[in-house]
Structure formats: structure tokens, C-alpha cells
Amino acid sequence: MRVMKFGGTSVGKPERMYSIANLITSDDESKIVVLSALSGTTNSLTEISASLSKGDRAGAKKQIDALELHYQNFIINLVKSEEAYNKAKAIVAEHFEFLNIILKISYSDALNKDILAQGELLSSKLFSIYLHEQNIAHEWLPALDFMAIDALEEPQIGAIKVKLAQLLQRYKNKTLFVTQGYICRNAKGEVDNLKRGGSDYSASLIAAAVDASVCEIWTDIDGMHNNDPRVVSNTKPVEQLSFEEAAELAYFGAKILHPASIWPAQTYNIPVKLLNTLQPDAKGTLIIGDAGSVGVKAVAAKDNITAIKIKSSRMLLAYGFMRKIFEVFEKYRTSIDMITTSEVAVSVTIDNDTYLKKIIKELEVFGTVETDNNQTIVSIVGNEITATEDVMKKIFQTISPIPVRMVSYGGSRHNISLLISGEDKEKALQLLNKGLFDME
Ligand code: ASP
Ligand code: MG
């Protein structure tokens, strides 16, 4: 069984849905197709929810109507027969009736999740209507019946496995299934989601649950590139990455893949392929246990980082100091990305500054605290790169015009991270493209 996930832009236009219908029927292997919402929809739903949370019902109503119009136009071009059109119209009406009812209910977090779930439900149902019209045999699977997270918002892979197997058992003679990414049920049984961009995560959890032959993530770029194509003009796809390398790149800024989607594939040893719907024959990127080659493969950057330095002479020769500092971050459920220490100071970085003020206040008990915001982590990723000859020399020579605030080396053998000011990011990525890949 193969899992094929298509992102928002791959389903965002009727023509794009036609292309993916071709892709999923190109051979006889059984498939579970995981769809995102049409591009822009989750953003619109987020805005609708934000308006409601502020009590701005008139604003929310306007946003709902605009989104409904978008879907009404979408289905005119999606299907041809009167019968299919009426079915699609009924689906759109049903989901927008729901959103209109929500206008009258008082806002809550649970309601917000219900609103956000409409996008994937709509895209997968409309795609299913199109497949029916094309006489493509398939079954629509409700992700809310099998995708489950626990009270800590962690996916319950065991439960997902059992529930999905039961569901598939019901349709033994079917070989094609269409389901929703992103949405799930939480420990309370409410509708919830796997956070923004979470459809990739859904796909890899499903692939793990059914022991898929491959988990294909289809977007509109031909794989993970050696550098950020939005910043550097000349980049190329990386052919093969190990799970570790891919996790580092996804976490440290390569937007193409949700970072959490690596662990299920890695744990269950399912190859992941990053492929391009606009260029289906392009090789893309293969992510498996084996890195394939040694040396630097890619650089990625993660923005909006805050660096926090805690300086204390009491740290000198003391033990237990780190634990106390880390406990503060744990208390506020804020994860640390980079750490460097000297005997009298420790610097850490975080990407979520929701609790920054409270964190600083508690850290001040231990010493003086300084923060720098708008920092960027530049990560250089590759297999055994810390053992690659001259790699440090090359990196530092290349970026010598740029002040470096922190360096992380040796945490893993696959990653060297630098913390620089956000303003220097473009320059750093461009310089590294030349220095490490000889590309301009
Ligand atoms: N539709 C959701 C989002 O835009 C999930 C996804 O596309 O992966 O975040
Ligand atoms: Mg996406």
C-alpha cells in the first residue's frame, strides 16, 4: 500500500485535482490519498475564527461569504455532469451552513477546531465527487474516525493502527482511498488538528499505521533543495537524505515538510519521497535510513528566534545549575533549539516567545538575563559533516563578513548550526551557496 499526500496548491484548482486524479490512477497498487485543504482555505478559516473570537460577527460573516463564493466558483469548473454538480453544491452548502450556524454560537477553543476542520473535509469530499464522475472506484475515509491524539497532543499510533485497519477491512475489495490530512480527534473525543502544515504528519502516521511501501509527499517543488529557493536563486534538489538529516532540515527551516512527519516514518522504516505534481517524473528527494553519501548536503534557516543569555558567577564550579534553568523552560512548555555554555554563562535559543516575559522573570533569580530577538538559525546539514574535512574552515571563511552570535557543533554528526541576526540571513545563505556548493 502506498500513501500519497497532496498539499494545498496541488488541490487548489480544478485542473490540479485532474492532474492528481491521473497520478493516483497511474498504476494498480493500493493507495491512501491524503489531502490538505485548498490553498488559502485554512488561512481564511483561521481569520474567520479570529473574528469570532473578538466578537466581530459581521466581519466573520463577510469572510464566510467570500470563502463560500470561492467554493461555488471552484465546483462550477470541477465537474461536468449536472448530477455531480448538484452533489458538489450540496456539500458546499452543508459546510457553509455549518459555518453560518457557528456564527450564532459562543466562541470556544473547541469551536475554533471545528471551524479549522472544514477545509480538509471540503477538499476531500469535492475530490471524491470528481473521482465518482470520472468512474474512478474509491472510498472516502473519515480521518476523524481513526486519527487520534492523546491529552498531550501526541498521536496515538497504536489506536490509529487498529482503527484504520478496522475501517479498511470494511472495504476489502477497494484499492483506492481518499482521506483528510491535518484533522483528528483529541483525548476528549473532540475535533482537533495536528497544527498548521500537519497534513504531512497525517500522511506519515497513516503510512506507519498501514506499513506502507512508501509515503509520498506531493507539493509543487521537486524535492528538498540544498538551499532556500525563496532566498537564493540557484538551488538544486537533494537526491537522498537520511531520516536524521531530513528531520534537521525540516525543523530548521525547509518549509517543504512538516518536521514531526519524520519520526513515524523513521520508527516504522517507511521511505518518504518528496515529489512535484507539476513535474511528476522529476526524481525529487528520497528520505530513508541510509544517507547515501557523506558531506554537506543542504543549508536551511529558521527565523524569528530569540536568544537568551543567563550570566552568573554562581555558576562557576556549581552543579545543578543547568537543570534549574531548563526547568524554567519546561514549566512554560517552551522548547530550546540551540545551547552554548561557558563556565559563567549559558545561551539558549527559543522559537516561541509566548511566555518570554515569565521565563525571563524566573531566570533572573539565577543571574543577569539578556535577550536578543529577531535572530536566525542557519543550519548546515549533511551526513557525518562534523567529520568532513575542512568543513568548519569553509563555513567560517565563507561567512566571515557576518557576525555569529552562537555556534552549535557536535550535538549531532549531521548538523552545524549558527545563530546570526535575522538581517544577515539572506547574505549568509547566499554566501554559503557559493562557499559550500559552488553555486551562485
Ligand atoms: N490545511 C492545513 C494548513 O494549511 C494543513 C496542511 O495543509 O498541511 O495548515
Ligand atoms: Mg502543506
CSV table of C-alpha atoms and ligand atoms in Angstrom, one decimal:
chain,number,residue,atom,x,y,z
A,1,MET,CA,0.0,0.0,0.0
A,2,ARG,CA,1.2,3.5,-0.9
A,3,VAL,CA,0.3,6.7,0.8
A,4,MET,CA,0.2,9.8,-1.4
A,5,LYS,CA,-0.3,13.2,0.2
A,6,PHE,CA,-1.2,16.3,-1.8
A,7,GLY,CA,-0.7,19.8,-0.4
A,8,GLY,CA,-3.0,22.9,-0.7
A,9,THR,CA,-1.7,24.1,-4.0
A,10,SER,CA,-1.9,20.6,-5.5
A,11,VAL,CA,-5.7,20.6,-4.9
A,12,GLY,CA,-6.2,24.4,-5.1
A,13,LYS,CA,-7.5,24.5,-8.6
A,14,PRO,CA,-9.8,22.1,-10.5
A,15,GLU,CA,-7.1,21.5,-13.1
A,16,ARG,CA,-4.7,20.5,-10.3
A,17,MET,CA,-7.3,18.0,-9.0
A,18,TYR,CA,-7.5,16.5,-12.5
A,19,SER,CA,-3.7,16.0,-12.5
A,20,ILE,CA,-3.7,14.3,-9.1
A,21,ALA,CA,-6.5,12.0,-10.3
A,22,ASN,CA,-4.1,10.9,-13.1
A,23,LEU,CA,-1.3,10.4,-10.6
A,24,ILE,CA,-3.3,8.3,-8.2
A,25,THR,CA,-4.6,6.0,-11.0
A,26,SER,CA,-1.3,5.6,-12.9
A,27,ASP,CA,-0.8,2.0,-11.5
A,28,ASP,CA,-2.7,-0.7,-9.7
A,29,GLU,CA,-1.0,-0.5,-6.2
A,30,SER,CA,-3.5,0.1,-3.4
A,31,LYS,CA,-3.3,3.7,-2.2
A,32,ILE,CA,-4.4,6.0,0.6
A,33,VAL,CA,-4.6,9.6,-0.7
A,34,VAL,CA,-4.3,12.2,1.9
A,35,LEU,CA,-5.5,15.7,1.0
A,36,SER,CA,-4.9,19.2,2.5
A,37,ALA,CA,-7.4,22.0,2.3
A,38,LEU,CA,-7.4,24.0,-0.9
A,39,SER,CA,-4.7,26.6,-0.7
A,40,GLY,CA,-5.7,29.7,1.3
A,41,THR,CA,-8.6,27.9,2.9
A,42,THR,CA,-7.0,27.2,6.3
A,43,ASN,CA,-5.8,30.8,6.4
A,44,SER,CA,-9.4,32.0,5.7
A,45,LEU,CA,-10.8,29.7,8.4
A,46,THR,CA,-8.2,31.0,10.8
A,47,GLU,CA,-9.3,34.6,10.1
A,48,ILE,CA,-13.0,33.7,10.5
A,49,SER,CA,-12.2,32.1,13.8
A,50,ALA,CA,-10.2,35.2,14.9
A,51,SER,CA,-13.1,37.5,14.0
A,52,LEU,CA,-15.5,35.3,16.0
A,53,SER,CA,-13.1,35.2,19.0
A,54,LYS,CA,-13.2,39.1,19.0
A,55,GLY,CA,-17.0,39.1,18.8
A,56,ASP,CA,-16.9,40.5,15.3
A,57,ARG,CA,-19.7,38.5,13.8
A,58,ALA,CA,-20.3,40.9,10.9
A,59,GLY,CA,-16.6,40.6,9.9
A,60,ALA,CA,-16.8,36.8,10.3
A,61,LYS,CA,-20.0,36.7,8.1
A,62,LYS,CA,-18.3,38.6,5.4
A,63,GLN,CA,-15.3,36.3,5.4
A,64,ILE,CA,-17.5,33.2,5.4
A,65,ASP,CA,-19.5,34.6,2.4
A,66,ALA,CA,-16.3,35.3,0.5
A,67,LEU,CA,-15.0,31.8,1.1
A,68,GLU,CA,-18.3,30.3,0.1
A,69,LEU,CA,-18.2,32.2,-3.2
A,70,HIS,CA,-14.7,30.8,-3.8
A,71,TYR,CA,-16.0,27.2,-3.5
A,72,GLN,CA,-19.1,27.9,-5.6
A,73,ASN,CA,-16.8,29.0,-8.4
A,74,PHE,CA,-14.5,26.1,-7.8
A,75,ILE,CA,-17.1,23.5,-8.3
A,76,ILE,CA,-18.5,25.0,-11.5
A,77,ASN,CA,-15.2,24.2,-13.1
A,78,LEU,CA,-14.5,21.0,-11.2
A,79,VAL,CA,-17.3,18.7,-12.5
A,80,LYS,CA,-19.3,18.5,-15.8
A,81,SER,CA,-22.4,16.5,-15.2
A,82,GLU,CA,-25.5,18.0,-13.6
A,83,GLU,CA,-25.6,15.2,-11.1
A,84,ALA,CA,-22.0,15.7,-9.9
A,85,TYR,CA,-22.5,19.4,-9.8
A,86,ASN,CA,-25.6,19.1,-7.6
A,87,LYS,CA,-23.7,16.8,-5.3
A,88,ALA,CA,-20.8,19.2,-5.0
A,89,LYS,CA,-23.3,22.1,-4.5
A,90,ALA,CA,-24.9,20.2,-1.6
A,91,ILE,CA,-21.5,19.6,0.0
A,92,VAL,CA,-20.6,23.2,-0.2
A,93,ALA,CA,-24.0,24.2,1.2
A,94,GLU,CA,-23.7,21.8,4.0
A,95,HIS,CA,-20.3,23.0,5.2
A,96,PHE,CA,-21.2,26.7,4.8
A,97,GLU,CA,-24.4,26.2,6.7
A,98,PHE,CA,-22.3,24.8,9.5
A,99,LEU,CA,-20.1,27.9,9.5
A,100,ASN,CA,-23.2,30.1,9.5
A,101,ILE,CA,-24.6,28.3,12.4
A,102,ILE,CA,-21.3,28.7,14.2
A,103,LEU,CA,-21.8,32.5,13.9
A,104,LYS,CA,-24.6,32.2,16.5
A,105,ILE,CA,-22.7,30.0,19.0
A,106,SER,CA,-20.4,31.5,21.6
A,107,TYR,CA,-16.7,31.1,20.7
A,108,SER,CA,-14.6,28.5,22.3
A,109,ASP,CA,-11.4,26.6,21.6
A,110,ALA,CA,-13.3,23.5,20.6
A,111,LEU,CA,-15.4,25.6,18.2
A,112,ASN,CA,-12.2,27.0,16.7
A,113,LYS,CA,-11.0,23.5,15.9
A,114,ASP,CA,-14.4,22.6,14.3
A,115,ILE,CA,-14.0,25.7,12.1
A,116,LEU,CA,-10.5,24.8,11.1
A,117,ALA,CA,-11.6,21.2,10.2
A,118,GLN,CA,-13.9,22.4,7.4
A,119,GLY,CA,-11.1,22.9,4.8
A,120,GLU,CA,-9.9,19.3,4.6
A,121,LEU,CA,-13.4,17.9,4.8
A,122,LEU,CA,-14.4,20.1,1.8
A,123,SER,CA,-11.4,19.3,-0.3
A,124,SER,CA,-11.6,15.6,0.2
A,125,LYS,CA,-15.3,15.4,-0.4
A,126,LEU,CA,-15.2,17.5,-3.6
A,127,PHE,CA,-12.3,15.5,-4.9
A,128,SER,CA,-14.3,12.3,-4.2
A,129,ILE,CA,-17.2,13.7,-6.2
A,130,TYR,CA,-14.9,14.4,-9.1
A,131,LEU,CA,-13.5,10.8,-8.9
A,132,HIS,CA,-17.0,9.4,-9.0
A,133,GLU,CA,-17.8,11.5,-12.0
A,134,GLN,CA,-14.7,10.0,-13.7
A,135,ASN,CA,-15.8,6.5,-12.7
A,136,ILE,CA,-12.7,6.0,-10.6
A,137,ALA,CA,-13.6,3.5,-7.9
A,138,HIS,CA,-12.6,4.6,-4.4
A,139,GLU,CA,-13.7,5.0,-0.9
A,140,TRP,CA,-13.8,8.3,1.2
A,141,LEU,CA,-12.4,7.7,4.6
A,142,PRO,CA,-13.2,10.0,7.5
A,143,ALA,CA,-10.0,10.8,9.3
A,144,LEU,CA,-12.0,11.8,12.4
A,145,ASP,CA,-12.8,8.0,12.7
A,146,PHE,CA,-9.2,6.9,13.0
A,147,MET,CA,-6.7,9.8,13.5
A,148,ALA,CA,-6.3,10.3,17.3
A,149,ILE,CA,-4.1,12.4,19.6
A,150,ASP,CA,-3.8,12.0,23.4
A,151,ALA,CA,-4.1,14.6,26.2
A,152,LEU,CA,-0.6,15.8,25.4
A,153,GLU,CA,-1.5,16.2,21.8
A,154,GLU,CA,0.7,13.3,20.8
A,155,PRO,CA,-0.7,11.0,18.0
A,156,GLN,CA,-1.7,7.6,19.4
A,157,ILE,CA,-0.1,5.4,16.7
A,158,GLY,CA,-1.4,2.2,18.3
A,159,ALA,CA,-5.0,3.4,18.2
A,160,ILE,CA,-4.7,4.8,14.8
A,161,LYS,CA,-3.4,1.5,13.5
A,162,VAL,CA,-6.3,-0.5,15.0
A,163,LYS,CA,-9.0,1.9,13.9
A,164,LEU,CA,-7.6,2.3,10.4
A,165,ALA,CA,-7.3,-1.4,9.9
A,166,GLN,CA,-10.9,-1.9,11.0
A,167,LEU,CA,-12.0,0.7,8.6
A,168,LEU,CA,-10.0,-0.7,5.7
A,169,GLN,CA,-11.3,-4.2,6.5
A,170,ARG,CA,-14.8,-3.0,5.6
A,171,TYR,CA,-13.8,-2.2,2.1
A,172,LYS,CA,-11.7,-5.3,1.2
A,173,ASN,CA,-12.4,-5.1,-2.5
A,174,LYS,CA,-11.4,-1.4,-2.8
A,175,THR,CA,-7.8,-0.3,-3.7
A,176,LEU,CA,-8.1,3.5,-3.6
A,177,PHE,CA,-9.0,5.5,-0.5
A,178,VAL,CA,-9.2,9.3,-0.1
A,179,THR,CA,-8.9,10.9,3.3
A,180,GLN,CA,-8.1,14.2,5.1
A,181,GLY,CA,-4.8,15.4,6.4
A,182,TYR,CA,-4.5,17.6,9.4
A,183,ILE,CA,-7.7,16.8,11.3
A,184,CYS,CA,-8.0,14.3,14.2
A,185,ARG,CA,-9.8,13.7,17.4
A,186,ASN,CA,-8.3,14.6,20.8
A,187,ALA,CA,-8.5,12.7,24.1
A,188,LYS,CA,-11.9,14.3,24.8
A,189,GLY,CA,-13.2,13.0,21.5
A,190,GLU,CA,-13.5,16.5,20.1
A,191,VAL,CA,-12.4,17.5,16.6
A,192,ASP,CA,-8.8,18.7,16.7
A,193,ASN,CA,-5.9,19.1,14.4
A,194,LEU,CA,-2.2,18.3,14.0
A,195,LYS,CA,-1.3,22.0,13.8
A,196,ARG,CA,-0.6,24.1,10.7
A,197,GLY,CA,1.0,22.2,7.9
A,198,GLY,CA,0.0,19.0,9.7
A,199,SER,CA,-1.2,17.0,6.6
A,200,ASP,CA,2.3,15.7,6.1
A,201,TYR,CA,2.3,14.4,9.6
A,202,SER,CA,-1.1,12.7,9.0
A,203,ALA,CA,0.4,11.1,5.9
A,204,SER,CA,3.4,9.7,7.7
A,205,LEU,CA,1.3,8.5,10.6
A,206,ILE,CA,-1.1,6.7,8.1
A,207,ALA,CA,1.9,5.3,6.3
A,208,ALA,CA,3.3,3.9,9.6
A,209,ALA,CA,-0.1,2.6,10.6
A,210,VAL,CA,-0.6,0.6,7.4
A,211,ASP,CA,3.1,-0.3,7.0
A,212,ALA,CA,3.0,1.4,3.6
A,213,SER,CA,5.6,0.7,0.9
A,214,VAL,CA,6.3,4.5,0.6
A,215,CYS,CA,4.9,7.8,1.9
A,216,GLU,CA,4.8,10.2,-1.0
A,217,ILE,CA,4.5,13.9,-0.2
A,218,TRP,CA,3.5,15.8,-3.3
A,219,THR,CA,4.0,19.6,-3.5
A,220,ASP,CA,4.9,22.0,-6.2
A,221,ILE,CA,8.7,21.8,-5.8
A,222,ASP,CA,10.9,18.9,-7.0
A,223,GLY,CA,12.1,17.9,-3.5
A,224,MET,CA,14.1,19.3,-0.7
A,225,HIS,CA,16.6,21.8,-2.1
A,226,ASN,CA,20.2,22.4,-1.0
A,227,ASN,CA,19.3,25.9,0.0
A,228,ASP,CA,16.2,28.1,0.4
A,229,PRO,CA,14.8,28.8,-3.1
A,230,ARG,CA,13.0,31.8,-1.8
A,231,VAL,CA,16.2,33.5,-0.8
A,232,VAL,CA,18.9,32.0,-3.2
A,233,SER,CA,18.2,32.0,-6.9
A,234,ASN,CA,20.3,28.9,-7.8
A,235,THR,CA,19.4,25.8,-5.8
A,236,LYS,CA,19.1,22.1,-6.6
A,237,PRO,CA,17.1,19.2,-5.2
A,238,VAL,CA,18.9,16.9,-2.8
A,239,GLU,CA,18.5,13.3,-4.1
A,240,GLN,CA,18.8,11.4,-0.9
A,241,LEU,CA,18.6,12.2,2.8
A,242,SER,CA,18.7,10.1,5.9
A,243,PHE,CA,15.7,10.5,8.3
A,244,GLU,CA,18.1,12.4,10.7
A,245,GLU,CA,19.2,14.8,8.0
A,246,ALA,CA,15.6,15.4,6.8
A,247,ALA,CA,14.5,16.0,10.4
A,248,GLU,CA,17.2,18.6,10.9
A,249,LEU,CA,16.4,20.3,7.7
A,250,ALA,CA,12.6,20.3,8.2
A,251,TYR,CA,13.0,21.5,11.7
A,252,PHE,CA,15.5,24.2,10.9
A,253,GLY,CA,13.5,25.8,8.1
A,254,ALA,CA,13.0,23.8,5.0
A,255,LYS,CA,9.3,24.5,4.6
A,256,ILE,CA,8.6,21.6,2.3
A,257,LEU,CA,8.0,19.1,5.0
A,258,HIS,CA,6.4,19.2,8.5
A,259,PRO,CA,9.2,18.3,10.9
A,260,ALA,CA,7.1,16.0,13.0
A,261,SER,CA,6.4,13.8,10.0
A,262,ILE,CA,9.8,12.3,10.1
A,263,TRP,CA,9.5,10.2,13.3
A,264,PRO,CA,6.6,7.9,12.3
A,265,ALA,CA,8.3,7.1,9.0
A,266,GLN,CA,11.7,6.6,10.7
A,267,THR,CA,10.2,4.5,13.5
A,268,TYR,CA,8.4,2.2,11.1
A,269,ASN,CA,11.1,2.4,8.4
A,270,ILE,CA,8.8,3.8,5.7
A,271,PRO,CA,10.6,5.5,2.8
A,272,VAL,CA,9.4,9.1,2.3
A,273,LYS,CA,9.5,10.7,-1.1
A,274,LEU,CA,9.1,14.4,-1.8
A,275,LEU,CA,7.7,14.8,-5.3
A,276,ASN,CA,6.4,17.5,-7.6
A,277,THR,CA,2.9,17.4,-9.0
A,278,LEU,CA,4.0,19.9,-11.7
A,279,GLN,CA,6.9,17.6,-12.8
A,280,PRO,CA,5.8,14.1,-11.7
A,281,ASP,CA,8.8,12.5,-13.4
A,282,ALA,CA,11.4,14.5,-11.6
A,283,LYS,CA,13.3,12.4,-9.1
A,284,GLY,CA,12.5,14.5,-6.1
A,285,THR,CA,14.1,13.6,-2.7
A,286,LEU,CA,14.2,10.2,-1.2
A,287,ILE,CA,14.3,10.0,2.6
A,288,ILE,CA,15.3,6.7,4.0
A,289,GLY,CA,17.6,5.2,6.8
A,290,ASP,CA,20.7,5.4,4.7
A,291,ALA,CA,22.1,8.9,3.9
A,292,GLY,CA,23.6,7.7,0.6
A,293,SER,CA,26.6,9.9,0.7
A,294,VAL,CA,28.9,11.8,3.1
A,295,GLY,CA,29.4,15.5,3.5
A,296,VAL,CA,27.3,18.8,3.4
A,297,LYS,CA,24.0,18.4,1.6
A,298,ALA,CA,21.9,21.5,2.4
A,299,VAL,CA,21.5,24.6,4.4
A,300,ALA,CA,18.3,25.9,5.9
A,301,ALA,CA,17.3,28.9,8.0
A,302,LYS,CA,14.8,29.3,10.8
A,303,ASP,CA,13.6,32.8,11.5
A,304,ASN,CA,12.1,34.7,14.5
A,305,ILE,CA,14.5,33.1,17.0
A,306,THR,CA,15.1,34.7,20.4
A,307,ALA,CA,18.4,34.2,22.1
A,308,ILE,CA,18.6,34.3,25.9
A,309,LYS,CA,21.8,34.6,27.9
A,310,ILE,CA,21.9,33.8,31.6
A,311,LYS,CA,25.1,35.0,33.2
A,312,SER,CA,26.0,34.2,36.8
A,313,SER,CA,29.3,33.9,38.7
A,314,ARG,CA,27.4,31.5,41.0
A,315,MET,CA,27.5,29.1,38.0
A,316,LEU,CA,31.3,28.7,38.5
A,317,LEU,CA,32.1,25.2,39.7
A,318,ALA,CA,28.4,24.7,40.6
A,319,TYR,CA,26.3,21.7,39.7
A,320,GLY,CA,22.6,21.5,39.1
A,321,PHE,CA,22.6,25.0,37.5
A,322,MET,CA,21.6,23.8,34.1
A,323,ARG,CA,18.8,21.7,35.5
A,324,LYS,CA,17.3,24.7,37.2
A,325,ILE,CA,17.5,26.8,34.0
A,326,PHE,CA,15.9,24.0,31.9
A,327,GLU,CA,13.1,23.6,34.4
A,328,VAL,CA,12.0,27.1,33.8
A,329,PHE,CA,11.6,26.4,30.1
A,330,GLU,CA,9.9,23.1,30.8
A,331,LYS,CA,7.4,24.8,33.2
A,332,TYR,CA,6.4,27.1,30.3
A,333,ARG,CA,6.4,24.2,27.7
A,334,THR,CA,8.9,26.2,25.6
A,335,SER,CA,11.4,24.1,23.7
A,336,ILE,CA,15.0,25.1,23.4
A,337,ASP,CA,16.8,24.8,20.0
A,338,MET,CA,20.4,25.7,20.5
A,339,ILE,CA,22.5,25.8,23.6
A,340,THR,CA,26.0,27.0,24.3
A,341,THR,CA,27.8,27.3,27.6
A,342,SER,CA,30.8,28.8,29.1
A,343,GLU,CA,31.8,28.5,32.8
A,344,VAL,CA,29.9,31.5,33.8
A,345,ALA,CA,27.1,31.9,31.2
A,346,VAL,CA,24.7,29.9,29.2
A,347,SER,CA,23.0,30.9,26.0
A,348,VAL,CA,19.9,29.2,24.6
A,349,THR,CA,17.5,29.9,21.8
A,350,ILE,CA,13.8,29.5,21.6
A,351,ASP,CA,11.4,30.0,18.7
A,352,ASN,CA,8.2,30.5,20.7
A,353,ASP,CA,8.3,33.7,22.8
A,354,THR,CA,4.7,33.4,24.2
A,355,TYR,CA,6.0,33.1,27.7
A,356,LEU,CA,9.2,35.0,27.3
A,357,LYS,CA,8.4,37.6,30.0
A,358,LYS,CA,7.6,35.0,32.6
A,359,ILE,CA,10.6,32.9,31.6
A,360,ILE,CA,12.9,35.9,32.0
A,361,LYS,CA,11.4,36.8,35.3
A,362,GLU,CA,12.1,33.3,36.7
A,363,LEU,CA,15.6,33.1,35.1
A,364,GLU,CA,16.6,36.4,36.8
A,365,VAL,CA,16.7,34.5,40.1
A,366,PHE,CA,19.8,32.8,38.8
A,367,GLY,CA,21.7,35.8,37.3
A,368,THR,CA,21.6,38.6,34.7
A,369,VAL,CA,19.5,37.8,31.7
A,370,GLU,CA,19.9,39.3,28.3
A,371,THR,CA,17.8,38.6,25.3
A,372,ASP,CA,18.2,39.3,21.5
A,373,ASN,CA,15.2,38.9,19.3
A,374,ASN,CA,15.0,38.7,15.5
A,375,GLN,CA,17.7,36.1,15.3
A,376,THR,CA,18.0,33.4,12.7
A,377,ILE,CA,19.4,29.9,13.0
A,378,VAL,CA,21.3,28.8,9.9
A,379,SER,CA,21.8,25.1,9.9
A,380,ILE,CA,24.3,23.2,7.7
A,381,VAL,CA,23.1,19.7,7.3
A,382,GLY,CA,24.8,16.6,5.9
A,383,ASN,CA,25.9,13.1,6.7
A,384,GLU,CA,28.9,12.9,9.0
A,385,ILE,CA,29.6,16.5,8.3
A,386,THR,CA,31.4,17.2,11.6
A,387,ALA,CA,33.9,14.6,10.4
A,388,THR,CA,34.1,16.1,6.9
A,389,GLU,CA,37.5,17.6,6.2
A,390,ASP,CA,37.8,21.4,6.4
A,391,VAL,CA,34.1,21.9,6.9
A,392,MET,CA,34.4,24.4,9.7
A,393,LYS,CA,37.1,26.3,7.9
A,394,LYS,CA,35.0,26.5,4.8
A,395,ILE,CA,31.9,27.7,6.7
A,396,PHE,CA,33.7,30.3,8.7
A,397,GLN,CA,35.7,31.6,5.7
A,398,THR,CA,32.5,31.8,3.7
A,399,ILE,CA,30.6,33.8,6.2
A,400,SER,CA,33.4,35.8,7.6
A,401,PRO,CA,31.7,39.2,6.9
A,402,ILE,CA,28.8,38.1,9.2
A,403,PRO,CA,28.8,38.3,13.0
A,404,VAL,CA,28.0,35.0,14.5
A,405,ARG,CA,26.2,35.0,17.9
A,406,MET,CA,26.2,31.3,18.7
A,407,VAL,CA,27.7,28.1,17.2
A,408,SER,CA,26.4,24.6,17.8
A,409,TYR,CA,28.8,21.8,16.8
A,410,GLY,CA,28.8,18.2,17.7
A,411,GLY,CA,25.3,17.9,19.0
A,412,SER,CA,24.8,15.5,16.2
A,413,ARG,CA,27.2,14.4,13.4
A,414,HIS,CA,24.7,15.7,10.9
A,415,ASN,CA,24.3,19.4,11.8
A,416,ILE,CA,26.3,22.5,12.4
A,417,SER,CA,24.1,25.5,13.4
A,418,LEU,CA,25.0,29.2,13.6
A,419,LEU,CA,22.9,31.9,15.2
A,420,ILE,CA,23.1,35.2,13.3
A,421,SER,CA,21.0,38.3,13.2
A,422,GLY,CA,17.9,38.0,11.1
A,423,GLU,CA,19.1,40.9,9.0
A,424,ASP,CA,22.1,38.9,7.8
A,425,LYS,CA,20.2,35.8,6.8
A,426,GLU,CA,19.9,36.4,3.1
A,427,LYS,CA,23.5,37.3,2.8
A,428,ALA,CA,24.6,34.2,4.8
A,429,LEU,CA,22.5,31.8,2.7
A,430,GLN,CA,23.9,33.3,-0.5
A,431,LEU,CA,27.5,33.2,0.7
A,432,LEU,CA,27.1,29.6,1.8
A,433,ASN,CA,25.6,28.7,-1.5
A,434,LYS,CA,28.8,29.8,-3.1
A,435,GLY,CA,31.2,28.6,-0.4
A,436,LEU,CA,29.7,25.1,0.2
A,437,PHE,CA,28.1,24.2,-3.1
A,438,ASP,CA,29.9,26.4,-5.5
A,439,MET,CA,26.6,27.8,-6.8
A,440,GLU,CA,25.6,31.4,-7.2
B,1,ASP,N1,-4.6,22.8,5.8
B,1,ASP,C1,-3.7,22.8,6.9
B,1,ASP,C2,-2.8,24.0,6.8
B,1,ASP,O1,-2.9,24.8,5.9
B,1,ASP,C3,-2.8,21.6,6.9
B,1,ASP,C4,-1.9,21.4,5.8
B,1,ASP,O2,-2.1,22.0,4.7
B,1,ASP,O3,-1.0,20.6,5.9
B,1,ASP,O4,-2.0,24.2,7.7
B,2,MG,MG,1.2,22.0,3.5
